[in-house]
Tab-separated table of C-alpha atoms in Angstrom:
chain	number	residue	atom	x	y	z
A	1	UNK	CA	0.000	0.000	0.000
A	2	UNK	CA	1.837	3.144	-1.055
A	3	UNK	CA	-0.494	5.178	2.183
A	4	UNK	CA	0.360	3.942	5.699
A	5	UNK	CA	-2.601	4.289	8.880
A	6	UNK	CA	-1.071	7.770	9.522
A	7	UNK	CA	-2.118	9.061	6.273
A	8	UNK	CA	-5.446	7.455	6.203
A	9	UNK	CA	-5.777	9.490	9.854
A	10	UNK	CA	-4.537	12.756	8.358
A	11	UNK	CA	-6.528	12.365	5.629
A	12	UNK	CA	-9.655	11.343	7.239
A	13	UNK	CA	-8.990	14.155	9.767
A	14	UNK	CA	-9.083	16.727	7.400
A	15	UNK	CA	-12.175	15.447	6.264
A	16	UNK	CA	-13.950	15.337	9.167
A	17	UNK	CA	-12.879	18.766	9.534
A	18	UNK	CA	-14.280	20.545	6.217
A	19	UNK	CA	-17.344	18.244	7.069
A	20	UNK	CA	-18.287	20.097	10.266
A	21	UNK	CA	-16.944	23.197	8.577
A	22	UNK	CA	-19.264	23.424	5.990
A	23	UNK	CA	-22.021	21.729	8.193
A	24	UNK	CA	-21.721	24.843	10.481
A	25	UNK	CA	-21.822	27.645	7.891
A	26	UNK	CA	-24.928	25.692	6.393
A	27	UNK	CA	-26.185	25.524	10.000
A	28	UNK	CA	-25.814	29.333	10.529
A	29	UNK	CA	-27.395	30.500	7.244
A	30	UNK	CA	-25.828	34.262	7.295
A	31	UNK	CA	-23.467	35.272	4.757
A	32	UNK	CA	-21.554	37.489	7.343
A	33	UNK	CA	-22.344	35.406	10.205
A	34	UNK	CA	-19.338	35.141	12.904
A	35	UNK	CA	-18.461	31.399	12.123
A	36	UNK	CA	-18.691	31.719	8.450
A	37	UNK	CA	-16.227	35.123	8.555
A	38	UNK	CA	-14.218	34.419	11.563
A	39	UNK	CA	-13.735	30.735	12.196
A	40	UNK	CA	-14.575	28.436	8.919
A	41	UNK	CA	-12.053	29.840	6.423
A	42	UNK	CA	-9.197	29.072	9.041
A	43	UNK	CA	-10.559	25.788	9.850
A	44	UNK	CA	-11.389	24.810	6.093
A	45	UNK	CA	-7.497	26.331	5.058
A	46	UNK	CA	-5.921	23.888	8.362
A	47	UNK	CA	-7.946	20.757	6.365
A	48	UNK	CA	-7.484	21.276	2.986
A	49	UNK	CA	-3.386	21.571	4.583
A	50	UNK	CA	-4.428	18.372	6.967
A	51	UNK	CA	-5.116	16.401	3.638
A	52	UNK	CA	-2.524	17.140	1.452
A	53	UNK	CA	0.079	16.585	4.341
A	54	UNK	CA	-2.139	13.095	4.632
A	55	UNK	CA	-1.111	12.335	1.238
A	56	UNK	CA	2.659	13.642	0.900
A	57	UNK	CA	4.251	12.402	4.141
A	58	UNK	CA	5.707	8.651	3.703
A	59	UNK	CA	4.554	6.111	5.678
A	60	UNK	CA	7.190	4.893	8.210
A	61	UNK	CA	9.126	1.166	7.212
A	62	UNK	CA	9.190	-0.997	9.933
């Protein structure tokens, strides 16, 4: 398997993350709402970051 189970973590991480990110700003259904302005762009940014690290970092050999 070229991924090891600490990518499939990262990456699943990160998509947890833009998950509830999304899920939130859906949730608070303002354009200029204080989680869609303030909170989800840095939390969306960290797992978009979170899944590409998922997929570049080599597993470990054992």
């Amino acid at each position: 398997m070229p991924l090891g189970r600490t990518n499939y973590l990262t990456i699943g991480a990160g998509a947890a993350v833009i998950a509830a990110s999304f899920w939130g700003m859906a949730i608070e259904r303002q354009v200029d709402g204080f989680f869609a302005l303030n909170i989800a762009p840095f939390l969306l940014i960290g797992a978009y970051a979170a899944v590409a690290v998922g997929i570049l970092i080599r597993p470990r050999k054992h």
